[in-house]
XYZ file of C-alpha atoms in Angstrom:
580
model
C -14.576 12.126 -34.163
C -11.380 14.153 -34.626
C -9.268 11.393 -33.962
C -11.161 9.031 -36.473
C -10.913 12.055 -39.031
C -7.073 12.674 -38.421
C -7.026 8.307 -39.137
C -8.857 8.844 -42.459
C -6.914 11.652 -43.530
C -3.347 9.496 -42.633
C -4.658 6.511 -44.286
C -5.944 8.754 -47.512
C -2.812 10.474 -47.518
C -0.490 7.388 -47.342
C -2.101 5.895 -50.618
C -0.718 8.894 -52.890
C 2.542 7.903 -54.736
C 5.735 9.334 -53.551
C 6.097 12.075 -55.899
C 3.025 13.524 -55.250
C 3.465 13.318 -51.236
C 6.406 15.044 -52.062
C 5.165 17.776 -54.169
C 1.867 17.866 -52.026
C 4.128 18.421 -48.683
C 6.553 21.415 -50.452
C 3.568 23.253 -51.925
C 2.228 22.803 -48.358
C 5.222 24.600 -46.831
C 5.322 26.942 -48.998
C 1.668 27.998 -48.564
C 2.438 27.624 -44.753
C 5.453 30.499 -44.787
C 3.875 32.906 -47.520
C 0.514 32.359 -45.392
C 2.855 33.793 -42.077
C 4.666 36.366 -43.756
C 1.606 37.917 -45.512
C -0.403 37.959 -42.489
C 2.581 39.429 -40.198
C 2.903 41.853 -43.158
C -0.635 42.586 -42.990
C -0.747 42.842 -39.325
C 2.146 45.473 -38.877
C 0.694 47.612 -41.941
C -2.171 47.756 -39.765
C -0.009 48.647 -36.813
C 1.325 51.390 -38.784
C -1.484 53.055 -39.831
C -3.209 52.931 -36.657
C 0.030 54.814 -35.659
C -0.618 56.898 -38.529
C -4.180 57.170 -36.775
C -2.694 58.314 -33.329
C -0.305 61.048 -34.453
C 2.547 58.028 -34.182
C 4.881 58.964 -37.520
C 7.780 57.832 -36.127
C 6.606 54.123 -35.330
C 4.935 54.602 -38.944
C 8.312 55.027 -40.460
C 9.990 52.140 -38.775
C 7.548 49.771 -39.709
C 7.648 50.991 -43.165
C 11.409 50.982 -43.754
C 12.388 47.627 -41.840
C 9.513 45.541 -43.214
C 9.185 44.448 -46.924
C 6.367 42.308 -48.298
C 5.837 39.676 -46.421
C 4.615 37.210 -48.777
C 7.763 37.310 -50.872
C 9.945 36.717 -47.507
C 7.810 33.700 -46.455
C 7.994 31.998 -49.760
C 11.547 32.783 -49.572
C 11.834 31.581 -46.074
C 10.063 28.168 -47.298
C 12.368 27.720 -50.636
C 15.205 27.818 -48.842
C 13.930 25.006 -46.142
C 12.930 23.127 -48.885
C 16.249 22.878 -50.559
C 18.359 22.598 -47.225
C 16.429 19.739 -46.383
C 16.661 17.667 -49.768
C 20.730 18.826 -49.258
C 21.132 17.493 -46.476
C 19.229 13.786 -47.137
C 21.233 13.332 -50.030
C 24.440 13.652 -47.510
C 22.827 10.390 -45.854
C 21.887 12.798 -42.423
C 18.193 12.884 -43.247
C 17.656 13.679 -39.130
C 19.358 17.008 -39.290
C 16.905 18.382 -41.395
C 14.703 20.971 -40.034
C 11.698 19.899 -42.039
C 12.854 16.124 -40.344
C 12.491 17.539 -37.188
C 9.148 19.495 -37.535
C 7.503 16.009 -38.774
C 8.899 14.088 -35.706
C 7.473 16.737 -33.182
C 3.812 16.201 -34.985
C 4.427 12.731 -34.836
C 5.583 11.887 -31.883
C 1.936 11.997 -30.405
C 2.471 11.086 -26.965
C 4.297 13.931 -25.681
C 1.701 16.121 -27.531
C -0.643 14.368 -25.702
C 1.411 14.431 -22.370
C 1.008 18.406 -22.851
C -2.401 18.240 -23.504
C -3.299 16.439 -20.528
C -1.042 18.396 -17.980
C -2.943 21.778 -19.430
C -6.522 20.287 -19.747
C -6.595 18.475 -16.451
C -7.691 20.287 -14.240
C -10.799 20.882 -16.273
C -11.458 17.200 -16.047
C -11.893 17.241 -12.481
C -13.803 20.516 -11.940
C -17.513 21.186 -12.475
C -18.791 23.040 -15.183
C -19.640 26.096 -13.144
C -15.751 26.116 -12.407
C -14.709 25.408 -15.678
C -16.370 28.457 -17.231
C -15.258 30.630 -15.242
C -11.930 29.231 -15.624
C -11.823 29.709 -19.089
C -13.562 33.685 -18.413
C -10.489 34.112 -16.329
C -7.995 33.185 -18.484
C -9.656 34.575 -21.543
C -9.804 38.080 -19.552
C -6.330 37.904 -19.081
C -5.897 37.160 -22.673
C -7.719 40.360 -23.820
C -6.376 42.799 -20.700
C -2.770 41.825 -21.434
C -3.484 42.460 -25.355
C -5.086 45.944 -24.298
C -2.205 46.837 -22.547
C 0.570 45.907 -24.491
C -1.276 47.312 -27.787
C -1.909 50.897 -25.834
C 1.933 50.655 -24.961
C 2.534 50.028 -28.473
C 0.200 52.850 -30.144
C -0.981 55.007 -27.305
C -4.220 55.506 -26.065
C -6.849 58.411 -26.394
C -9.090 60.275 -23.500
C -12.275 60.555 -25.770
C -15.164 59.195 -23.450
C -16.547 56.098 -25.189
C -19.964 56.452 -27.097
C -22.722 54.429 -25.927
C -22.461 52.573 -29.073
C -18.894 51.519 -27.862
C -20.159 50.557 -24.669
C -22.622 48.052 -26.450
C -19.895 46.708 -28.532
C -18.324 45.792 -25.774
C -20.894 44.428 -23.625
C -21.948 42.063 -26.294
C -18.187 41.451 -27.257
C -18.250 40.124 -23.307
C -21.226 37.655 -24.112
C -20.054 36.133 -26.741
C -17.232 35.247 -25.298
C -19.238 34.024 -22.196
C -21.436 31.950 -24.910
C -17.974 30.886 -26.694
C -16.150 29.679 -23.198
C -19.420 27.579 -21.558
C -19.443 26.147 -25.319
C -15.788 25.472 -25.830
C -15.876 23.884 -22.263
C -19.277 21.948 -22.908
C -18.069 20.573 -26.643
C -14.610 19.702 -24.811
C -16.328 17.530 -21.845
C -18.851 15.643 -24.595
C -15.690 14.923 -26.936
C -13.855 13.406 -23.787
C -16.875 11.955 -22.920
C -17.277 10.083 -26.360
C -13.223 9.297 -26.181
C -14.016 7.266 -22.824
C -16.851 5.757 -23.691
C -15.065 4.427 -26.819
C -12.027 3.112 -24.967
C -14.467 1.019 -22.904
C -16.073 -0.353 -25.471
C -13.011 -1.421 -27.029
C -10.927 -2.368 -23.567
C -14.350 -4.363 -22.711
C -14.529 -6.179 -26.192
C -10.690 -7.408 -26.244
C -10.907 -8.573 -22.554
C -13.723 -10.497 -23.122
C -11.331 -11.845 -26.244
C -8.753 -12.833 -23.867
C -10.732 -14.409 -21.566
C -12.346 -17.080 -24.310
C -11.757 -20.614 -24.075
C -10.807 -20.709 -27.725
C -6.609 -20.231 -28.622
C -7.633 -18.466 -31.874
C -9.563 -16.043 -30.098
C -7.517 -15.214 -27.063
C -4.651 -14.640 -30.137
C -7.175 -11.938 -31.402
C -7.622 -10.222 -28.046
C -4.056 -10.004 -27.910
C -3.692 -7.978 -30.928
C -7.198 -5.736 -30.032
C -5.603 -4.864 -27.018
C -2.424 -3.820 -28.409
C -3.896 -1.895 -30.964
C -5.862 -0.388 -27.828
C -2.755 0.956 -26.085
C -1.585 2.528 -29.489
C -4.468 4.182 -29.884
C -5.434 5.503 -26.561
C -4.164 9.131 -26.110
C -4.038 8.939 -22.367
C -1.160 7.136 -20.505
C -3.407 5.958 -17.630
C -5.542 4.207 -20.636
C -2.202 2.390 -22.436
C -0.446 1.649 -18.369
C -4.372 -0.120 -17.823
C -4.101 -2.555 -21.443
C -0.597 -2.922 -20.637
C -1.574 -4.438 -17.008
C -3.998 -6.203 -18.704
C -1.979 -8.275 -20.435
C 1.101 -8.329 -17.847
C -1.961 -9.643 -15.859
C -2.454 -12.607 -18.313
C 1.190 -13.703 -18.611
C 0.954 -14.122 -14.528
C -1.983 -16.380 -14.771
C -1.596 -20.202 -14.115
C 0.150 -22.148 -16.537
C 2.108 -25.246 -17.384
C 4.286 -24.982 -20.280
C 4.591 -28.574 -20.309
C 1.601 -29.613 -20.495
C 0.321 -26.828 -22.585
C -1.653 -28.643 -24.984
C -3.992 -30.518 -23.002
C -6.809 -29.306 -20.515
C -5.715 -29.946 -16.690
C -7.207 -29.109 -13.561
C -4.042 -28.643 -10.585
C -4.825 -27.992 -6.931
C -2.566 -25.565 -5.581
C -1.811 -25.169 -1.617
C -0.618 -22.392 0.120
C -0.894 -21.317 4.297
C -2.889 -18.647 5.555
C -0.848 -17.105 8.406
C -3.257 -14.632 9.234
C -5.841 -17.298 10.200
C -3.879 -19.585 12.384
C -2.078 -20.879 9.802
C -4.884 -22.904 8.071
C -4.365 -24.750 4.978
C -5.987 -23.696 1.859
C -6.415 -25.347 -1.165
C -6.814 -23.828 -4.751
C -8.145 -25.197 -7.222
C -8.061 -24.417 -11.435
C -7.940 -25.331 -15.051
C -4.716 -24.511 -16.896
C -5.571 -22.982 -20.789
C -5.036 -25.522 -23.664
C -2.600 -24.758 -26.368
C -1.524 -21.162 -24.307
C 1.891 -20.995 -25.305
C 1.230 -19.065 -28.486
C -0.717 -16.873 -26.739
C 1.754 -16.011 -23.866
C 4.624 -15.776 -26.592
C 2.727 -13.085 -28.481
C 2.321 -11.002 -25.815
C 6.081 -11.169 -25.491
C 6.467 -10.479 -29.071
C 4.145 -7.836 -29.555
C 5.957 -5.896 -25.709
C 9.527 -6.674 -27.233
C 8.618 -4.834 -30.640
C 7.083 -1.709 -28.565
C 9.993 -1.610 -26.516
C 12.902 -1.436 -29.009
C 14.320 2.487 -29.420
C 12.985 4.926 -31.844
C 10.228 2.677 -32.268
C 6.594 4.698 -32.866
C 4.395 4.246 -30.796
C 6.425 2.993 -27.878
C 5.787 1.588 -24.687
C 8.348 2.124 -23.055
C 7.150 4.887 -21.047
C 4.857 2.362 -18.995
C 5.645 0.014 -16.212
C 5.523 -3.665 -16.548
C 4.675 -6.022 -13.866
C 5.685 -9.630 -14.208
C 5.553 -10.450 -10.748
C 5.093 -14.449 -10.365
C 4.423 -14.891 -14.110
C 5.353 -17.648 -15.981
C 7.554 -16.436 -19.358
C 8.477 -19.407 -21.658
C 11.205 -18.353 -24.116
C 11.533 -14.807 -23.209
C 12.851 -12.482 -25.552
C 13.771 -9.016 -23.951
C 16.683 -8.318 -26.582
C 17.551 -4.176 -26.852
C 14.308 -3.558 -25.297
C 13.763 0.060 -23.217
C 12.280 0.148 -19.731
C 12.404 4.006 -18.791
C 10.018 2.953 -15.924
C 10.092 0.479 -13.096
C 9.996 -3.516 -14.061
C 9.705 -5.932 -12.192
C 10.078 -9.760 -12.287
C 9.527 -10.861 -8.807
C 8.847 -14.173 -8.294
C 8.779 -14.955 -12.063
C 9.546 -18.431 -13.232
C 11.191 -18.373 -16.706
C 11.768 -21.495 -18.925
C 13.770 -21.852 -22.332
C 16.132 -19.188 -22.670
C 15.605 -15.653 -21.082
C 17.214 -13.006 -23.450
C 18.181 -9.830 -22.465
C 21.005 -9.081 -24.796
C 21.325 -4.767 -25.154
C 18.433 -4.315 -22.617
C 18.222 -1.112 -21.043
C 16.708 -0.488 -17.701
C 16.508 3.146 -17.302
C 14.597 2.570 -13.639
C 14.853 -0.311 -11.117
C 15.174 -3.972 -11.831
C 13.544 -6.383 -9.976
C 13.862 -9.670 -10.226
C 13.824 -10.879 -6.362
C 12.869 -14.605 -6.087
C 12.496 -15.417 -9.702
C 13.410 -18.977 -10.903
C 15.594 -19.169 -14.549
C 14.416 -22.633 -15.231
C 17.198 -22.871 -18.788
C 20.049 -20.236 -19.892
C 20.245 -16.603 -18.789
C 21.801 -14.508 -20.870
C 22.609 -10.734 -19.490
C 25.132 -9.199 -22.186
C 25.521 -7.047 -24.860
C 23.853 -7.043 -28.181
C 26.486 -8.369 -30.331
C 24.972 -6.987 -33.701
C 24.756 -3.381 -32.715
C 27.568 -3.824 -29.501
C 24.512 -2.274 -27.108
C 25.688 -3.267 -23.673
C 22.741 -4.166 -21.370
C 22.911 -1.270 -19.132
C 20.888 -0.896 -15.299
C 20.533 2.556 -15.023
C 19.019 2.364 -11.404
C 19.566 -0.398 -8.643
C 19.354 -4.012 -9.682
C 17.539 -6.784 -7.928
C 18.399 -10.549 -8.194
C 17.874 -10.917 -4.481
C 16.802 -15.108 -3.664
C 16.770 -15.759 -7.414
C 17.573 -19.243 -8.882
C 19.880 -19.817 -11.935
C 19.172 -23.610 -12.436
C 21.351 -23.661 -16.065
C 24.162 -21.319 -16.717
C 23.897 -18.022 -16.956
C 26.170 -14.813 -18.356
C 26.633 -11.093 -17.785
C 28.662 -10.505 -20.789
C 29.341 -6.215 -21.094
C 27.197 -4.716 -18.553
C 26.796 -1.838 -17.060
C 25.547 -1.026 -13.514
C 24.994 2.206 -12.924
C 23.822 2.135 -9.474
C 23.860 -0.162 -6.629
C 23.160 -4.124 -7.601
C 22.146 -6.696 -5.125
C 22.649 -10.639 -5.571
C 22.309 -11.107 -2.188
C 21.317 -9.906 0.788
C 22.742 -9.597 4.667
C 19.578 -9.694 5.811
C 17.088 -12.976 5.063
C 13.907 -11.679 3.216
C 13.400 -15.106 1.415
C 12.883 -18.543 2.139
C 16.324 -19.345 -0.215
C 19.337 -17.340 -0.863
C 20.260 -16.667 -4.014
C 21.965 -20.037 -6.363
C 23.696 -20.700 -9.158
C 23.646 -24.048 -9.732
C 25.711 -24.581 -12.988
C 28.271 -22.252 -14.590
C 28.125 -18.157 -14.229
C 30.425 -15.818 -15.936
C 30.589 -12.123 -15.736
C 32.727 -10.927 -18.472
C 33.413 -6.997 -18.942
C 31.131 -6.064 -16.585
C 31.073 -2.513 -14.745
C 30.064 -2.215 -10.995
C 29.431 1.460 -10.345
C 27.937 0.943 -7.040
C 27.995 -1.115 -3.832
C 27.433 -4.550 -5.047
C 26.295 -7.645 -2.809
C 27.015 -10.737 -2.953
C 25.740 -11.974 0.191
C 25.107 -15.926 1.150
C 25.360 -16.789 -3.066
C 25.762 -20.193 -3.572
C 27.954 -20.734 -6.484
C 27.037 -24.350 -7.556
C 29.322 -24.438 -10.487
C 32.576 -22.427 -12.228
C 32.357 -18.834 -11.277
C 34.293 -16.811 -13.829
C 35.124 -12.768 -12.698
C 36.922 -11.446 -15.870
C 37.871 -7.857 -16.999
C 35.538 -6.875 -13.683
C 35.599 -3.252 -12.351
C 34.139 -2.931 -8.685
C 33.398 1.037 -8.355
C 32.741 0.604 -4.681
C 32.076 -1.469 -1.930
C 32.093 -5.176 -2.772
C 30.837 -7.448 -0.293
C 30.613 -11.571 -0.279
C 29.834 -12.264 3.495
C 27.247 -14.598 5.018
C 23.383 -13.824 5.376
C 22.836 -12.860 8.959
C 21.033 -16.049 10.318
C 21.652 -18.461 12.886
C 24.035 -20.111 11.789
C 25.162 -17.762 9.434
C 24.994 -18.587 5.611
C 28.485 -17.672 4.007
C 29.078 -17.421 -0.002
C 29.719 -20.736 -0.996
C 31.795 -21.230 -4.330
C 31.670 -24.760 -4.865
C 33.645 -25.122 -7.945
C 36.442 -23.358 -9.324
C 36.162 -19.330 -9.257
C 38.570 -16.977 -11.355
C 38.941 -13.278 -10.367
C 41.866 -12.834 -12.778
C 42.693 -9.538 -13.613
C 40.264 -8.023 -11.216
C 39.834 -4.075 -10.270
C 38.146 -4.144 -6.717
C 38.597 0.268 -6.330
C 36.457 -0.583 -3.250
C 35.977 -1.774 0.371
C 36.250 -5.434 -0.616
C 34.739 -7.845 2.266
C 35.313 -11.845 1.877
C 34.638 -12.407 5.228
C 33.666 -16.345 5.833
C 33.670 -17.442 1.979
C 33.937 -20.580 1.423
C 35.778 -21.367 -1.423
C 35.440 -25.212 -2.046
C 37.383 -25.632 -5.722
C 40.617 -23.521 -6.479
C 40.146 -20.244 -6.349
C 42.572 -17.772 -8.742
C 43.369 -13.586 -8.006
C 46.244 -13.952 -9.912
C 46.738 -9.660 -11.083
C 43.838 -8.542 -8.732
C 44.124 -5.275 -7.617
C 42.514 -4.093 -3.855
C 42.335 -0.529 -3.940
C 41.120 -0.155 -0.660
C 40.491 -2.628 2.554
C 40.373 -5.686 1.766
C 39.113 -8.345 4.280
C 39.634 -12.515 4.048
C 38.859 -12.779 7.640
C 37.423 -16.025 8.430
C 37.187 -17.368 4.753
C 38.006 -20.766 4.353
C 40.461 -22.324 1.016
C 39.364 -25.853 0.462
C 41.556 -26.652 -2.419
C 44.707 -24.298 -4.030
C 44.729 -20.779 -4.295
C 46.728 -18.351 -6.306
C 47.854 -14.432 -5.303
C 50.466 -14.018 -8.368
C 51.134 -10.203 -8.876
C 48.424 -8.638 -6.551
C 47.751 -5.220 -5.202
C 46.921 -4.826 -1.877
C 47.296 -1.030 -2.097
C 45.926 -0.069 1.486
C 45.696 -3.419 3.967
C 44.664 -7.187 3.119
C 43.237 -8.693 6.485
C 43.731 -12.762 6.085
C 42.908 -13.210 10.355
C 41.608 -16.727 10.721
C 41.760 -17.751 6.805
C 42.346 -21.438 6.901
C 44.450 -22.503 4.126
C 43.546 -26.250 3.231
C 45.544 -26.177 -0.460
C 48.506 -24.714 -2.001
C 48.087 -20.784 -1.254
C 50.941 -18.717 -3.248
C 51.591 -14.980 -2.569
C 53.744 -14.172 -5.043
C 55.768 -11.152 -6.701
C 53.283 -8.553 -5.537
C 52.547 -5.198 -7.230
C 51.809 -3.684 -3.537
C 52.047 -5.181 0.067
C 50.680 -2.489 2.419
C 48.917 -3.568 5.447
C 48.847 -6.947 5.432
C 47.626 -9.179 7.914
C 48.082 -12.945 9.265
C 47.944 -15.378 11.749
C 51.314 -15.340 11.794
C 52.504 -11.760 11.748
C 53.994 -11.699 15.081
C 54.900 -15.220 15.396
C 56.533 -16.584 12.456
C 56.382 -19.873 13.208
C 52.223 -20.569 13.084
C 52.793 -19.848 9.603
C 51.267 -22.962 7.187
C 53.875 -25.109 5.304
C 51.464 -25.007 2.358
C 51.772 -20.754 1.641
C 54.290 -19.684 0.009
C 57.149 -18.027 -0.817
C 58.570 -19.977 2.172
C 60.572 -16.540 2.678
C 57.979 -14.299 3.973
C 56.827 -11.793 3.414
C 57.117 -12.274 -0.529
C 58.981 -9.682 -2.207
């Protein structure tokens, strides 16, 4: 009932004209500060002539003497609010305002409610008995702590009490016993009535969702939406959000979207012998509006500064099916995760923040990925936590255009925890891109041109083979471009396989750098490199052109041929070695 009331009032107050919101909300501050100074002026009068009372003169005096009339200071107090905060959003800085800022604490509800459910929880899970003498407790604390600070304050007398006193008290004590077992009974029946609402309500848009008509699936959509707005408890908004996370993970064909079809689907059963078992279901008809609502509706709750936001929650895509995804500047500030999801049209995630871990282990990019910044605002899409793209397939291009990692990614693994290794089967470019952390690139297949430009590598940077028998090696099938590339860490190429022509012209290695093993199927180009502590090229085989030439730094370096001059290839160059 308050919460309905609280609607009302918001909806009644929002039909007023601007002017009068205005006026209405300064004559409301005002009242507010002249209501606070005139009762802290009529509170310490009251102080003082209890003093008075008790022989205190000297408190009496101070209170006199420092305090003026309170009423006047509040309204001044207000005024001046008032004015700094029409000052300031006429400079075009409405945020700085302290009036701004009061109305953003009231309305950001959720961490209100986040407060209110860390204080009142413990009542929810205790028995009444328990509760009311919880509230006894603290409300005896309350008045003791009063008592004493008030006989610091003013003193206290040694006149025995009169019985009348006594009986003052005594019934003082149960009424507040009546007042706490009410307070805690009116409390438990309003969450009650909240609970049994949200039911309702959750049980009504499910039903929605789960109709054979489009039109009416679209509805439950937007009930349970409106749901996790409304709902003032996070378990309540992460259980609507599930909900429909739920339905986007549900069978479904985008291509054949528009018709009613029945698929079998097969799968083994290893824990019974590995029998064969079949599945069988009806894909939805005309589903794709439906599934790209729910996109729509999580994208707009997950852009910054948006009220209310989602962003707060977890999403779980694991294994769904997202056609046309549209994740641009969206906010995850808790764990994602995309396992297994198959994605077709373009997957956007242009200014994306992930503010927790990333998983998207095993999931298929059916068209173009796109990774990079947001190019109106210049948001770069940032991992704040460790990334996942572990066994996932890039069947069209993709890009990583301004990114930030800011802890460890993995597109790869050493160890095999999937069927298929990680593949890019057209064209990948990572462009401006920022490697904090380790960063794998274990047993990629690279199908088409791999472009590595304006890279930094904050740490150890590994492209060696997947652990298997045989091993699986990183494969870069067409050409691959690490121009200009800062590797500050352990850099490991150990057993690439590089089967186009494969440029470091400007690269510079930091720290150890291994080759060992790697294989150069066509040319290859070290112009101007920095191999600043050792380059380790044991084993390389050298099948094209390979030119070492005018490098930056030369320390440590490593060949076949470093004690016997003559094993060295015809095809590296400078023929005078070591190049100068």
């Amino acid at each position: 009932m308050i919460f309905d009331m609280a609607e009302n009032a918001r909806a009644g107050w929002d039909r007023f004209p601007r002017w009068a919101r205005s006026g209405l909300a300064a004559a409301f501050v005002l009242l507010t500060f002249g209501a606070i100074g005139a009762f802290a002026e009529g509170f310490l009068r009251w102080v003082s002539s209890r003093a008075q009372d008790l022989g205190r003169s000297d408190l009496t005096g101070k209170v006199a003497h420092i305090w003026g009339p309170g009423l006047i200071v509040g309204l001044l107090v207000g005024a001046v609010l008032i004015i700094f905060h029409l000052v300031v959003k006429r400079t075009g800085h409405p945020s700085a305002s302290p009036l701004d800022r009061l109305r953003k604490v009231f309305v950001r509800t959720r961490r209100a409610n986040r407060f209110r459910r860390s204080l009142f929880q413990p009542l929810r899970q205790w028995s009444l008995l328990r509760s009311v003498l919880a509230m006894l407790v603290v409300a005896l604390a309350l008045v003791g702590g009063a008592w004493w600070l008030m006989s610091i304050l003013l003193g206290t007398s040694d006149t025995p009490p009169q019985s009348v006193e006594i009986t003052k008290v005594a019934l003082t004590i149960a009424g507040g016993v009546g007042a706490s077992v009410a307070l805690v009974v009116a409390y438990r029946k309003q969450r009650d009535t909240e609970a049994n609402r949200f039911v309702e309500r959750f049980g009504a848009a499910a039903a929605q969702l789960g109709d054979v008509d489009p039109a009416v699936r679209l509805a439950g959509v937007y009930a349970m939406a409106t749901l996790v707005d409304d709902s003032p408890k996070s378990q309540w908004q992460q259980q609507c959000v599930d909900v429909l996370c739920a339905y986007l993970r549900m069978p479904h064909d985008p291509y054949s979207h528009n018709n009613l079809v029945e698929q079998t689907r097969t799968h083994t059963d290893e824990s019974d012998g590995n029998l064969s078992i079949s599945d069988q279901y009806r894909l939805r008809y005309n589903d794709n509006e439906v599934r790209n609502t729910i996109i729509r509706i999580i994208n707009g709750r997950l852009q910054p500064n948006t009220e209310p936001s989602w962003s707060d929650l977890e999403f779980d895509f694991t294994d769904a099916t997202l056609q046309d995804a549209n994740f641009k500047t969206c906010v995850f500030n808790r764990c994602v995760k995309f396992d297994g999801a198959k994605f077709f049209g373009a997957a956007v995630f242009m200014g994306t923040r992930f503010k927790h871990t990333a998983n998207f282990t095993g999931a298929t990019f059916n068209d173009y990925a796109v990774f990079a910044q947001d190019y109106g605002s210049s948001t770069p899409i940032q991992f704040d936590e460790a990334a996942w793209f572990v066994a996932t397939c890039f069947k069209k291009g993709a890009t990583w255009d301004h990114a930030i990692f800011g802890a460890s990614a993995a597109f790869g693994s050493p160890i095999k925890t999937r069927p298929n290794r990680t593949e890019f089967q057209e064209s990948v470019f990572f462009r401006d891109v920022t490697f904090t952390e380790q960063v794998n690139f274990d047993g990629v297949r690279f199908g088409g041109t791999a472009t590595f430009s304006d890279i930094t590598f904050g740490s150890t940077t590994m492209f060696t083979p997947i652990l298997e028998d045989p091993p699986e090696p990183v494969e870069f099938m067409g050409d691959v471009s690490f121009r200009e590339v800062n590797f500050t860490g352990r850099t490991l190429f150990r057993s690439a396989v590089f089967h186009g022509r494969a440029d470091f012209t400007q690269c510079n290695f930091e720290d150890t750098t291994e080759f060992t093993n790697a294989q150069f199927q066509a040319n290859v180009d070290f112009e101007y490199p920095a191999f600043r502590r050792s380059g380790d090229f044991q084993f390389a085989t050298f099948n094209g052109t390979a030119t070492f030439k005018d490098p930056l730094a030369w320390e440590g370096m490593i060949f076949d041929w470093n004690d016997d001059f003559s094993l060295k290839p015809s095809n590296v160059y400078p023929i005078d070695w070591p190049p100068q």
